[in-house]
Tab-separated table of C-alpha atoms in Angstrom:
chain	number	residue	atom	x	y	z
W	1	MET	CA	-13.030	-61.044	-24.896
W	2	PRO	CA	-14.099	-60.484	-21.168
W	3	THR	CA	-10.741	-58.788	-20.398
W	4	GLN	CA	-11.520	-55.884	-22.769
W	5	ARG	CA	-14.728	-54.914	-20.725
W	6	PRO	CA	-12.967	-54.230	-17.532
W	7	THR	CA	-10.209	-52.410	-19.205
W	8	LYS	CA	-12.779	-50.040	-20.911
W	9	PHE	CA	-14.546	-49.660	-17.672
W	10	ARG	CA	-11.571	-48.730	-15.862
W	11	ILE	CA	-10.776	-46.271	-18.548
W	12	VAL	CA	-14.222	-44.771	-18.236
W	13	MET	CA	-14.164	-44.741	-14.558
W	14	PHE	CA	-10.749	-42.946	-14.686
W	15	LYS	CA	-12.018	-40.426	-16.844
W	16	THR	CA	-14.953	-39.878	-14.837
W	17	LYS	CA	-12.918	-39.545	-11.614
W	18	ARG	CA	-10.690	-37.064	-13.356
W	19	LEU	CA	-13.665	-35.022	-14.351
W	20	LEU	CA	-15.025	-34.910	-10.966
W	21	PHE	CA	-11.892	-33.958	-9.719
W	22	LEU	CA	-11.505	-31.074	-11.949
W	23	LEU	CA	-15.241	-30.094	-11.412
W	24	LEU	CA	-14.284	-30.044	-7.364
W	25	LEU	CA	-11.114	-27.832	-8.015
W	26	VAL	CA	-13.279	-25.531	-10.006
W	27	TRP	CA	-15.971	-25.411	-7.252
W	28	LEU	CA	-13.253	-24.727	-4.626
W	29	ALA	CA	-11.581	-21.955	-6.644
W	30	VAL	CA	-15.027	-20.276	-6.808
W	31	ARG	CA	-15.344	-20.610	-2.967
W	32	CYS	CA	-11.692	-19.658	-2.167
W	33	GLU	CA	-10.417	-16.343	-1.193
W	34	ILE	CA	-8.052	-16.550	-4.043
W	35	PHE	CA	-10.977	-16.095	-6.572
W	36	ARG	CA	-12.326	-13.233	-4.578
W	37	ASP	CA	-9.252	-11.397	-4.570
W	38	LEU	CA	-9.264	-11.453	-8.253
W	39	THR	CA	-12.714	-9.968	-8.635
W	40	THR	CA	-12.927	-7.586	-5.689
W	41	ASP	CA	-10.587	-4.970	-7.282
W	42	ARG	CA	-13.238	-4.672	-10.440
W	43	PRO	CA	-16.018	-2.239	-9.505
W	44	LYS	CA	-19.453	-3.634	-10.236
W	45	ASP	CA	-20.602	0.132	-11.217
W	46	PRO	CA	-18.156	1.769	-13.450
W	47	THR	CA	-18.593	5.031	-11.810
W	48	ALA	CA	-17.780	3.376	-8.476
W	49	GLU	CA	-14.554	3.788	-6.611
W	50	PRO	CA	-12.134	0.717	-6.955
W	51	ASN	CA	-12.036	-1.570	-3.995
W	52	ASN	CA	-8.347	-2.144	-3.037
W	53	ASN	CA	-6.252	-2.336	0.161
W	54	TYR	CA	-5.131	0.971	0.321
W	55	GLY	CA	-8.623	2.624	0.914
W	56	PRO	CA	-10.653	5.189	-1.289
W	57	VAL	CA	-9.051	6.875	-4.126
W	58	PRO	CA	-10.895	9.902	-5.642
W	59	PRO	CA	-12.222	9.262	-9.047
W	60	THR	CA	-9.920	12.072	-10.713
W	61	THR	CA	-7.059	9.608	-10.005
W	62	SER	CA	-5.994	7.968	-13.172
W	63	SER	CA	-5.362	4.262	-13.209
W	64	LYS	CA	-1.769	4.863	-14.006
W	65	GLU	CA	-1.319	7.079	-10.979
W	66	MET	CA	-3.317	4.439	-8.883
W	67	LEU	CA	-0.955	1.845	-9.806
W	68	LEU	CA	2.129	3.839	-9.197
W	69	ARG	CA	0.742	4.896	-5.647
W	70	LYS	CA	-0.136	1.311	-4.790
W	71	ASP	CA	3.613	0.353	-6.037
W	72	ILE	CA	5.080	2.934	-3.807
W	73	VAL	CA	3.072	1.713	-0.710
W	74	THR	CA	4.100	-1.903	-1.338
W	75	PHE	CA	7.720	-1.075	-1.729
W	76	ALA	CA	7.578	1.161	1.277
W	77	GLN	CA	6.343	-1.616	3.402
W	78	THR	CA	9.009	-3.961	2.392
W	79	GLN	CA	11.309	-1.650	4.344
W	80	VAL	CA	9.294	-2.304	7.588
W	81	GLY	CA	11.614	-3.461	10.259
W	82	GLU	CA	14.655	-1.610	8.899
W	83	ASN	CA	16.463	0.140	11.831
W	84	TYR	CA	16.531	3.985	12.398
W	85	HIS	CA	19.605	5.802	11.968
W	86	TYR	CA	20.030	9.811	12.029
W	87	ALA	CA	20.639	11.270	8.520
W	88	GLY	CA	20.439	7.711	7.163
W	89	LYS	CA	19.237	7.403	3.489
W	90	THR	CA	19.531	3.668	2.589
W	91	PRO	CA	18.394	0.195	3.910
W	92	ASP	CA	22.338	-0.505	4.683
W	93	THR	CA	22.747	2.575	6.993
W	94	GLY	CA	19.024	2.729	8.089
W	95	PHE	CA	16.827	5.600	7.807
W	96	ASP	CA	15.744	8.717	9.225
W	97	CYS	CA	12.062	9.942	8.685
W	98	SER	CA	13.066	11.929	5.622
W	99	GLY	CA	15.651	9.697	4.210
W	100	PHE	CA	13.152	6.954	4.167
W	101	THR	CA	10.665	8.757	2.261
W	102	SER	CA	13.126	10.270	-0.106
W	103	TYR	CA	14.617	6.791	-0.659
W	104	VAL	CA	11.272	5.157	-1.341
W	105	MET	CA	10.278	8.134	-3.910
W	106	SER	CA	13.472	7.838	-5.554
W	107	LYS	CA	12.769	4.333	-6.587
W	108	TYR	CA	9.805	5.688	-8.760
W	109	GLY	CA	11.797	8.559	-10.253
W	110	ILE	CA	10.147	11.109	-7.863
W	111	LYS	CA	13.058	13.248	-6.342
W	112	ILE	CA	12.394	14.899	-3.275
W	113	SER	CA	14.681	16.574	-0.637
W	114	SER	CA	16.152	14.646	2.097
W	115	SER	CA	14.982	16.790	4.689
W	116	SER	CA	11.695	16.852	6.135
W	117	ARG	CA	11.311	20.530	6.231
W	118	ASP	CA	12.265	20.718	2.713
W	119	GLN	CA	9.881	17.901	1.879
W	120	ALA	CA	7.043	20.006	3.262
W	121	LEU	CA	7.662	22.734	0.727
W	122	GLN	CA	7.600	20.287	-2.177
W	123	GLY	CA	4.657	18.835	-4.185
W	124	LYS	CA	0.971	19.975	-4.138
W	125	SER	CA	-0.810	20.907	-0.712
W	126	ILE	CA	-3.728	18.738	0.310
W	127	ASP	CA	-6.053	18.325	3.019
W	128	VAL	CA	-4.931	15.914	5.482
W	129	THR	CA	-8.351	14.272	5.620
W	130	LYS	CA	-8.124	13.553	1.849
W	131	VAL	CA	-4.758	12.010	1.608
W	132	LYS	CA	-4.176	9.188	-0.660
W	133	PRO	CA	-1.740	6.094	-0.650
W	134	GLY	CA	1.840	7.486	-1.308
W	135	ASP	CA	0.989	10.933	0.020
W	136	LEU	CA	3.180	12.580	2.588
W	137	ILE	CA	1.979	13.780	6.023
W	138	PHE	CA	3.988	16.458	8.062
W	139	TYR	CA	4.373	16.877	11.907
W	140	ARG	CA	5.080	19.996	13.919
W	141	ARG	CA	4.846	20.406	17.679
W	142	SER	CA	3.672	23.727	17.437
W	143	ALA	CA	2.831	26.393	14.934
W	144	SER	CA	5.861	28.355	16.040
W	145	GLU	CA	8.161	25.254	15.484
W	146	PRO	CA	9.507	23.853	12.436
W	147	ILE	CA	8.288	20.483	10.895
W	148	PHE	CA	10.085	17.731	12.606
W	149	HIS	CA	8.634	14.356	11.081
W	150	VAL	CA	7.275	13.080	7.701
W	151	SER	CA	5.284	9.748	7.275
W	152	LEU	CA	4.062	8.140	3.786
W	153	VAL	CA	0.474	7.181	3.536
W	154	VAL	CA	-0.471	3.584	3.233
W	155	SER	CA	-4.355	3.955	3.602
W	156	ASN	CA	-6.916	6.210	4.230
W	157	ASP	CA	-10.504	4.617	4.762
W	158	GLY	CA	-12.056	8.095	5.934
W	159	LYS	CA	-11.713	6.970	9.577
W	160	ASP	CA	-8.345	5.893	10.081
W	161	VAL	CA	-5.013	6.944	8.301
W	162	LYS	CA	-2.226	4.513	8.446
W	163	VAL	CA	1.298	5.482	7.409
W	164	VAL	CA	4.656	3.913	7.324
W	165	HIS	CA	7.595	5.977	8.469
W	166	SER	CA	10.994	5.746	10.220
W	167	THR	CA	10.602	6.293	14.190
W	168	THR	CA	13.670	6.990	16.263
W	169	SER	CA	12.546	4.208	18.826
W	170	ARG	CA	11.155	1.370	16.681
W	171	GLY	CA	12.718	2.020	13.164
W	172	VAL	CA	10.614	1.667	10.052
W	173	ILE	CA	6.926	0.608	10.978
W	174	VAL	CA	3.365	1.065	10.051
W	175	ASP	CA	1.283	3.159	12.211
W	176	ASN	CA	-2.471	4.208	12.496
W	177	ILE	CA	-1.829	7.972	13.084
W	178	THR	CA	-5.143	8.744	13.628
W	179	ALA	CA	-5.600	6.339	16.713
W	180	SER	CA	-2.039	7.418	17.927
W	181	LYS	CA	-2.045	9.773	21.159
W	182	TYR	CA	1.495	10.648	20.168
W	183	TRP	CA	1.317	11.661	16.633
W	184	ARG	CA	-2.167	12.793	16.273
W	185	PRO	CA	-1.727	15.934	18.035
W	186	TYR	CA	1.335	16.930	15.928
W	187	ILE	CA	-0.142	16.469	12.413
W	188	ASP	CA	0.270	19.616	10.577
W	189	SER	CA	-0.048	19.228	6.752
W	190	ALA	CA	0.009	16.782	3.864
W	191	LYS	CA	1.508	17.010	0.216
W	192	ASP	CA	1.169	15.036	-2.834
W	193	VAL	CA	4.246	14.513	-4.553
W	194	VAL	CA	3.082	11.624	-6.806
W	195	ALA	CA	0.558	13.145	-8.981
W	196	LYS	CA	3.039	15.467	-10.502
W	197	LYS	CA	4.985	12.379	-11.847
């Protein structure tokens, strides 16, 4: 029966190697970014603001609304790279600024005008410094001139506000408007069209 001993030995070694391999995988998962991504969205303190990629969201925002805002921003960013087209309202034709925001919001049952001037009259007025993902920011060249542009907020970390919008020169892009020498002086107002949903 000397042949049984090496066979049992091989079985034990195989099981040991498999166990060590599984332990190595668990250790790697704990150390990997994937594991961190799974745990970072959970606040340590129940009263703390959630930690997500879209900046702080006030605690009064419901979790359903937060998910809606996140979905809106994620979908809007899938349109990055689409061409600009005056009065365009779909990816097939290209977008102008208000056609883009109207198109994105319509995907979530939020009906807004396809005119930036009219969009500026819809929703709830909010302080530009307190915008949340999914809010709209409007631009005007001077107090006596009409609204000429609209963008959709991607994030607001309290220092930088990033938006996604359709621009005449580069189509749909993500911009840090706080750092932009072009857009920053024209920032006029902001509206929340998501909260009423």
